[in-house]
XYZ file of C-alpha atoms in Angstrom:
472
model
C 77.202 97.915 -149.955
C 79.650 96.841 -152.679
C 83.391 96.505 -152.450
C 85.625 98.657 -154.609
C 88.315 96.825 -156.515
C 91.088 98.139 -154.268
C 89.227 97.637 -150.985
C 90.673 95.113 -148.568
C 88.394 92.046 -148.413
C 86.324 92.041 -145.260
C 86.485 88.262 -144.835
C 88.578 86.638 -142.093
C 88.852 83.069 -140.783
C 86.689 82.384 -137.746
C 87.560 78.762 -136.972
C 90.654 77.823 -138.922
C 91.737 74.227 -139.429
C 95.415 73.314 -139.321
C 97.126 70.475 -141.202
C 96.555 68.156 -138.244
C 92.836 68.937 -138.290
C 93.002 71.064 -135.148
C 90.431 73.893 -134.886
C 91.442 77.309 -133.615
C 89.748 80.704 -133.323
C 91.821 83.066 -135.426
C 93.480 85.917 -133.537
C 92.113 88.406 -136.062
C 88.524 87.234 -135.583
C 88.833 87.176 -131.792
C 90.346 90.660 -131.675
C 87.647 92.087 -133.937
C 84.756 90.433 -132.079
C 86.033 91.592 -128.693
C 86.226 95.160 -130.002
C 82.546 95.366 -130.970
C 79.761 96.968 -128.949
C 77.823 94.586 -126.642
C 74.778 94.273 -128.897
C 72.683 91.137 -129.556
C 74.291 89.235 -132.411
C 72.357 87.053 -134.867
C 74.633 84.523 -136.527
C 73.691 83.329 -140.024
C 75.744 80.363 -141.246
C 75.495 78.702 -144.659
C 76.219 74.984 -145.044
C 76.006 72.562 -147.952
C 78.013 70.354 -150.255
C 81.202 71.758 -151.681
C 81.112 73.700 -154.970
C 77.368 74.410 -154.807
C 77.561 78.197 -154.522
C 77.353 78.663 -150.738
C 79.787 81.550 -150.713
C 78.138 83.241 -153.682
C 74.746 82.993 -151.961
C 76.173 84.583 -148.826
C 77.574 87.460 -150.860
C 74.088 88.016 -152.264
C 72.446 87.912 -148.832
C 74.964 90.426 -147.526
C 74.450 92.424 -150.714
C 78.163 92.446 -151.487
C 79.367 92.072 -155.067
C 82.502 90.321 -153.814
C 83.226 89.002 -150.387
C 83.434 85.313 -149.556
C 85.724 83.460 -151.938
C 84.118 81.612 -154.809
C 85.809 79.513 -157.438
C 85.305 77.619 -160.660
C 87.182 74.387 -159.978
C 86.252 71.187 -158.181
C 88.507 72.156 -155.268
C 86.691 73.548 -152.230
C 87.531 77.209 -151.590
C 86.483 77.541 -147.968
C 88.322 75.658 -145.208
C 86.929 75.741 -141.692
C 84.550 78.591 -140.877
C 84.975 82.150 -142.145
C 83.118 85.307 -141.180
C 82.182 88.612 -142.764
C 84.010 91.167 -140.619
C 81.149 93.594 -140.363
C 78.012 93.503 -138.260
C 75.061 94.082 -140.580
C 72.288 96.113 -138.892
C 68.750 94.772 -138.859
C 65.569 95.427 -136.873
C 66.006 96.986 -133.428
C 69.492 96.792 -131.937
C 70.156 93.352 -133.427
C 73.173 92.909 -135.672
C 73.809 90.060 -138.098
C 77.117 88.221 -138.401
C 77.437 86.126 -141.593
C 79.498 82.925 -141.537
C 80.575 80.679 -144.406
C 81.545 77.034 -143.885
C 83.673 74.443 -145.550
C 81.600 72.273 -147.852
C 80.369 68.913 -146.652
C 82.040 65.957 -148.415
C 85.022 67.998 -149.628
C 87.442 65.830 -151.600
C 90.198 66.037 -148.962
C 88.028 65.634 -145.862
C 86.771 62.580 -144.011
C 83.441 61.954 -142.343
C 84.701 63.003 -138.904
C 85.877 66.298 -140.295
C 82.497 66.918 -141.974
C 80.763 66.141 -138.695
C 82.894 68.690 -136.849
C 82.290 71.395 -139.443
C 78.544 70.796 -139.330
C 78.526 70.673 -135.530
C 80.305 74.012 -135.271
C 77.907 75.607 -137.767
C 74.859 74.222 -135.933
C 75.894 75.290 -132.451
C 77.306 78.686 -133.402
C 74.379 79.947 -135.491
C 70.881 81.197 -134.812
C 69.899 80.721 -138.474
C 71.338 77.881 -140.538
C 70.983 78.164 -144.309
C 71.268 74.789 -146.069
C 72.304 75.418 -149.645
C 70.839 72.493 -151.595
C 70.872 71.746 -155.294
C 67.489 71.149 -156.883
C 64.445 69.607 -155.168
C 64.327 67.936 -151.756
C 64.830 64.322 -152.735
C 66.526 61.274 -151.293
C 69.951 62.451 -152.445
C 69.654 65.858 -150.772
C 68.240 64.320 -147.609
C 71.119 61.858 -147.443
C 73.568 64.758 -147.613
C 72.152 65.752 -144.231
C 72.379 62.254 -142.779
C 75.282 63.662 -140.781
C 72.551 65.129 -138.567
C 71.757 61.633 -137.285
C 75.197 61.302 -135.744
C 75.210 64.835 -134.367
C 71.773 64.517 -132.782
C 72.642 61.176 -131.150
C 75.865 62.532 -129.667
C 74.206 65.738 -128.468
C 71.383 63.807 -126.838
C 73.933 61.565 -125.152
C 75.940 64.403 -123.559
C 72.975 66.618 -122.616
C 70.386 64.000 -121.697
C 67.784 66.161 -123.441
C 64.708 64.429 -124.779
C 63.818 67.245 -127.194
C 66.640 68.773 -129.223
C 64.762 71.560 -130.991
C 65.863 74.232 -128.515
C 69.536 73.374 -129.103
C 69.382 73.852 -132.863
C 68.993 76.981 -135.005
C 66.224 78.039 -137.348
C 66.646 76.188 -140.669
C 66.307 77.832 -144.064
C 66.473 75.184 -146.813
C 67.403 76.756 -150.151
C 66.618 74.816 -153.330
C 69.050 76.155 -155.939
C 68.686 76.064 -159.714
C 65.069 74.917 -159.519
C 63.239 74.595 -162.826
C 60.480 72.296 -161.575
C 57.113 73.506 -160.351
C 56.296 72.782 -156.719
C 53.149 70.722 -156.575
C 51.586 67.835 -154.700
C 51.046 64.365 -156.165
C 47.596 65.436 -157.340
C 48.985 68.500 -159.113
C 47.980 71.029 -156.413
C 50.451 73.948 -156.331
C 52.547 74.122 -153.158
C 54.470 76.906 -151.496
C 58.140 76.286 -150.752
C 57.331 75.658 -147.076
C 54.514 73.259 -147.949
C 56.766 71.437 -150.366
C 59.459 70.975 -147.709
C 56.936 69.676 -145.167
C 55.624 67.147 -147.654
C 59.184 66.011 -148.397
C 59.858 65.458 -144.675
C 56.868 63.161 -144.219
C 57.938 59.577 -143.517
C 57.643 57.392 -146.637
C 55.439 54.309 -146.332
C 58.425 52.000 -146.822
C 61.951 52.062 -145.473
C 62.842 52.756 -141.837
C 66.199 54.218 -142.856
C 64.561 56.779 -145.119
C 62.210 57.712 -142.281
C 64.991 58.100 -139.720
C 66.636 61.121 -141.361
C 63.264 62.792 -141.881
C 62.277 62.279 -138.250
C 65.647 63.636 -137.158
C 65.286 66.806 -139.237
C 61.736 67.379 -138.008
C 62.824 67.001 -134.384
C 66.013 69.056 -134.582
C 64.686 71.888 -136.736
C 61.366 72.786 -135.182
C 61.647 76.189 -136.846
C 62.117 75.730 -140.585
C 61.370 77.435 -143.886
C 62.226 76.795 -147.526
C 63.155 78.972 -150.498
C 63.391 78.323 -154.214
C 66.034 80.060 -156.321
C 66.124 79.740 -160.116
C 69.402 79.334 -161.957
C 71.136 82.733 -161.663
C 72.289 83.007 -165.274
C 73.349 81.077 -168.327
C 76.132 78.541 -167.825
C 78.562 80.599 -169.896
C 78.368 83.461 -167.363
C 78.505 81.444 -164.135
C 82.261 81.845 -163.814
C 81.970 85.635 -164.074
C 78.971 86.080 -161.780
C 81.017 86.867 -158.699
C 81.861 90.556 -158.861
C 79.354 91.106 -161.693
C 75.910 91.084 -160.031
C 74.334 92.510 -163.162
C 74.836 89.180 -164.929
C 72.222 87.534 -162.693
C 68.727 87.239 -164.092
C 65.943 89.484 -162.818
C 64.090 86.428 -161.487
C 67.105 85.310 -159.452
C 67.709 88.793 -158.032
C 64.041 89.057 -157.078
C 64.022 85.744 -155.207
C 67.266 86.510 -153.385
C 65.873 89.918 -152.416
C 62.769 88.280 -150.974
C 64.919 85.873 -148.992
C 67.098 88.718 -147.709
C 64.008 90.622 -146.534
C 62.694 87.486 -144.785
C 66.056 86.885 -143.153
C 66.259 90.387 -141.656
C 62.699 90.140 -140.338
C 63.065 86.619 -138.948
C 66.595 86.092 -137.660
C 66.899 86.055 -133.875
C 69.888 86.671 -131.609
C 72.003 83.669 -130.692
C 71.162 82.435 -127.187
C 72.907 80.133 -124.757
C 71.138 78.502 -121.827
C 72.488 79.182 -118.343
C 71.076 78.361 -114.880
C 68.913 81.503 -114.859
C 67.578 81.173 -118.392
C 68.758 82.004 -121.889
C 71.602 84.494 -122.243
C 71.610 86.602 -125.408
C 75.044 86.447 -127.026
C 77.081 89.559 -127.838
C 80.109 89.656 -130.186
C 82.641 89.260 -127.364
C 80.592 86.392 -125.904
C 80.508 84.802 -129.362
C 84.306 84.808 -129.442
C 84.283 82.869 -126.158
C 81.738 80.396 -127.546
C 83.860 79.789 -130.631
C 86.838 78.984 -128.425
C 84.728 76.598 -126.343
C 83.473 74.793 -129.450
C 86.961 74.559 -130.971
C 88.399 73.109 -127.759
C 85.676 70.454 -127.556
C 86.071 69.463 -131.210
C 89.841 69.168 -130.787
C 89.207 66.648 -127.999
C 86.673 64.748 -130.106
C 83.865 65.772 -127.782
C 80.407 67.125 -128.522
C 80.399 70.818 -127.494
C 77.743 71.705 -124.937
C 77.361 75.471 -124.947
C 75.680 75.491 -121.557
C 78.998 74.312 -120.078
C 80.464 77.692 -120.951
C 77.874 79.665 -118.979
C 80.290 80.735 -116.215
C 82.696 82.280 -118.685
C 79.765 83.692 -120.643
C 78.430 85.306 -117.479
C 81.787 86.989 -116.894
C 81.777 88.409 -120.406
C 78.164 89.551 -120.079
C 78.937 91.211 -116.722
C 81.987 92.938 -118.170
C 79.990 94.256 -121.132
C 77.216 95.493 -118.819
C 79.745 97.123 -116.497
C 81.373 99.004 -119.372
C 77.997 100.126 -120.722
C 76.904 101.421 -117.305
C 80.190 103.264 -116.783
C 79.756 104.935 -120.154
C 76.194 105.936 -119.238
C 77.220 107.283 -115.817
C 80.078 109.266 -117.337
C 77.637 110.851 -119.808
C 75.173 111.753 -117.029
C 77.899 113.282 -114.856
C 79.179 115.292 -117.810
C 75.671 116.680 -118.354
C 75.482 117.480 -114.631
C 78.718 119.458 -114.769
C 77.571 121.412 -117.795
C 74.797 122.813 -115.604
C 77.343 124.961 -113.778
C 78.610 125.241 -110.228
C 76.545 123.459 -107.572
C 76.543 123.506 -103.810
C 78.075 120.550 -102.008
C 74.668 119.331 -100.887
C 73.051 119.515 -104.304
C 76.019 117.949 -106.062
C 76.102 115.042 -103.619
C 72.382 114.368 -104.079
C 72.832 114.179 -107.843
C 75.910 111.938 -107.630
C 74.229 109.545 -105.214
C 71.230 109.271 -107.548
C 73.257 108.647 -110.730
C 75.739 106.227 -109.200
C 73.081 104.448 -107.166
C 70.901 103.739 -110.198
C 73.866 102.247 -112.086
C 74.910 100.028 -109.171
C 71.332 98.814 -108.669
C 70.937 98.028 -112.379
C 74.123 95.963 -112.418
C 73.149 94.045 -109.287
C 69.758 93.194 -110.786
C 71.083 92.130 -114.208
C 74.295 90.358 -113.102
C 73.487 88.887 -109.694
C 76.355 86.402 -109.613
C 79.168 88.753 -110.629
C 80.395 89.849 -107.180
C 83.957 90.621 -108.297
C 82.701 92.675 -111.221
C 80.258 94.477 -108.875
C 83.182 95.519 -106.664
C 85.180 96.677 -109.666
C 82.197 98.685 -110.885
C 81.862 100.326 -107.461
C 85.521 101.374 -107.524
C 85.219 102.855 -111.017
C 82.031 104.701 -110.096
C 83.815 106.102 -107.038
C 86.640 107.407 -109.201
C 84.186 109.135 -111.554
C 82.290 110.726 -108.655
C 85.479 111.956 -106.976
C 86.627 113.591 -110.206
C 83.317 115.457 -110.502
C 83.562 116.717 -106.896
C 87.106 117.944 -107.467
C 86.200 119.761 -110.665
C 83.247 121.422 -108.903
C 85.584 122.684 -106.150
C 88.041 123.957 -108.739
C 85.219 125.806 -110.450
C 84.225 127.337 -107.084
C 87.794 128.476 -106.409
C 88.013 130.084 -109.834
C 84.706 131.914 -109.419
C 85.644 133.189 -105.943
C 89.055 134.395 -107.108
C 87.510 136.224 -110.040
C 84.981 137.910 -107.773
C 87.598 139.097 -105.266
C 89.753 140.399 -108.114
C 86.800 142.411 -109.416
C 86.496 144.072 -105.994
C 90.212 144.828 -105.896
C 90.025 146.509 -109.299
C 87.284 148.859 -108.056
C 88.820 149.714 -104.658
C 90.931 152.731 -105.636
C 87.885 154.461 -107.063
C 85.347 153.720 -104.338
C 86.438 151.208 -101.738
C 83.272 151.162 -99.670
C 80.957 150.681 -102.626
C 83.098 147.889 -104.058
C 83.289 145.951 -100.824
C 79.588 146.458 -100.145
C 78.828 145.092 -103.612
C 80.985 142.078 -102.912
C 79.219 141.435 -99.620
C 75.902 141.539 -101.469
C 77.335 139.484 -104.360
C 74.554 137.251 -105.749
C 76.101 133.820 -105.691
C 72.857 131.881 -105.603
C 72.803 128.902 -103.259
C 76.157 127.420 -104.098
C 78.210 129.446 -101.588
C 75.732 129.141 -98.757
C 75.774 126.544 -96.024
C 78.830 124.531 -95.096
C 81.243 122.418 -97.069
C 83.975 122.582 -99.650
C 82.299 125.054 -102.002
C 81.520 127.518 -99.158
C 85.093 127.088 -98.000
C 86.383 128.195 -101.412
C 84.585 131.514 -100.954
C 85.971 132.028 -97.429
C 89.519 131.170 -98.553
C 89.306 133.631 -101.437
C 88.107 136.386 -99.107
C 90.887 135.643 -96.593
C 93.521 135.916 -99.299
C 91.978 139.133 -100.652
C 91.678 141.082 -97.360
C 95.284 142.393 -97.208
C 95.148 143.547 -100.819
C 91.782 145.225 -100.283
C 92.981 147.139 -97.223
C 96.186 148.215 -98.915
C 94.366 149.414 -102.010
C 91.723 151.268 -100.010
C 94.037 152.957 -97.494
C 95.188 155.818 -99.693
C 91.900 157.045 -101.194
C 89.743 156.368 -98.146
C 90.204 157.617 -94.571
C 87.745 155.019 -93.280
C 90.214 152.129 -93.333
C 89.032 150.787 -89.993
C 85.423 150.689 -91.217
C 86.425 148.892 -94.412
C 88.516 146.381 -92.470
C 85.576 145.687 -90.208
C 83.267 145.041 -93.179
C 85.677 142.618 -94.821
C 86.383 140.643 -91.656
C 82.670 140.337 -91.025
C 82.349 138.872 -94.509
C 85.128 136.387 -93.757
C 83.367 135.170 -90.647
C 79.906 134.881 -92.300
C-alpha cells in the first residue's frame, strides 16, 4: 500500500505533548480508535535516539512509501507519540497498530521527558522495536539506561518481583551494519546470538552489568535484526517517498523483518482480576488516557489499575457484537416466511437465550450492561413478532380478496376453496397469527354474502359455511 501524492497523510498524533509538557490523547485518535471493530489489536512501537531513522523504518514495515514524517536536519520531527491511522491485518483476526515515538535525548527535552516517552511506549505496545545505530556496544546500551529508572519505579508501584510480563517483546534493530557478526573466536553468529552475547555481564564493572541485567529481566522475549545501510549517503535525503532508491540488500532484510513481525506480534494484553484481557482499539484509547493521566501527575502508570474501565469497554464491545449477531439471525429467520406463534417463539427464545448466556459467561461482572443487553434483545424480538403478525394479516387479506373476486362466478366453489385453503401450520392453533385469519374472515363475510346473493339462491347455505369457518 503506497500513498498517492494527493492522498491525505494517514498519520495522527496519539499522545500529544503541549508546551507545558502535559500529555493528552488527541481527539482525532480517540474518535478513530473508538470507531473501530472490537478486534484484538497488536501495537508495534518504535523507539530510539532522535534522527536515527525510526520513522523511515516504520514506513518500511508498514510498506508505505510515505507516512510518518522524516527529515534531514538535526531537529527531531516526531513529538510525543503518533500512530498510523489504519489497522494493518495480520494472521487470524489480529490487527496491527503502528506507533512512532519522539526520539530519546532530543535536543529540547530533558531526562524526565525521555523517561515519560519511553514509559508510554513500553506500556502501550506489545512489540517494541529499538532502532539502534550499528552494533550493540556500550554506547547503545547506555542509550537504554533509562530502563533502569523505569524498571525500579514500576517494581516499586506494583511490588512485582519479575517484570517480564509487564514489558513487550523487544526487537533490537542494528542499523547501517557493515561488520560481520561473530564471536571472539571468529565463529559466525546469528543476530539473536550476537545480542545474547552482548547482554552477558562483563567480567568487570558493576554499572555495565546493571543495564544488561535489567534488559534481560525486562525483555524476556527478545530478538535482533541487522539492516545494512539503505543507500549511498547522497540519496539518503530522497529515500522517503522513493523506495526504489534503497538497495536490494536493505529491501530484502526489511522484508524478512516484516514477515517475522506479522508472524510473531501478539495482541496487547492487560492483567485484570480474572486474568489477561486482550485489548481492542476502543480499549486502547482508554489505556492511552490512563497512561497520559498518570504521566501528567508524575506517576508510574499501572495498567492493571484501569481494569474496571477496561471491563466496561470490553462488555460494551461484546454487547454490540452480540446484538449484531442476533439481528442477523432474526433477519434470516424472517426470510424463511410466515411462522406460527408457537414456532416463532421457540426460535426467538433460542436465539436470544444463546446471546444472553454468552454475555453472562464472558462478562460476568457487567450487571448493568447485562440489563441493557436484555432490553435491546427484547426490542429486537418484539419487532420480529410484530412483523410476523403484519405478514399474517396481509396474507389473510389477500386470501379473502381472492375469494371475493371469484364469488360472482361460483360462490359455493370459491368459499369451499377458501375453507380448504392450504395455509400450512401457521394459521392453526391459537394466538396472534390464528387471530389474523379469523379477523380477515370476519371482515370478509358481509362482502361475500352480498356478492353471492344475486347469482346464487343458496345464500343461507353460503352464510352457514362462512360462519362455520369464522368459528373454526
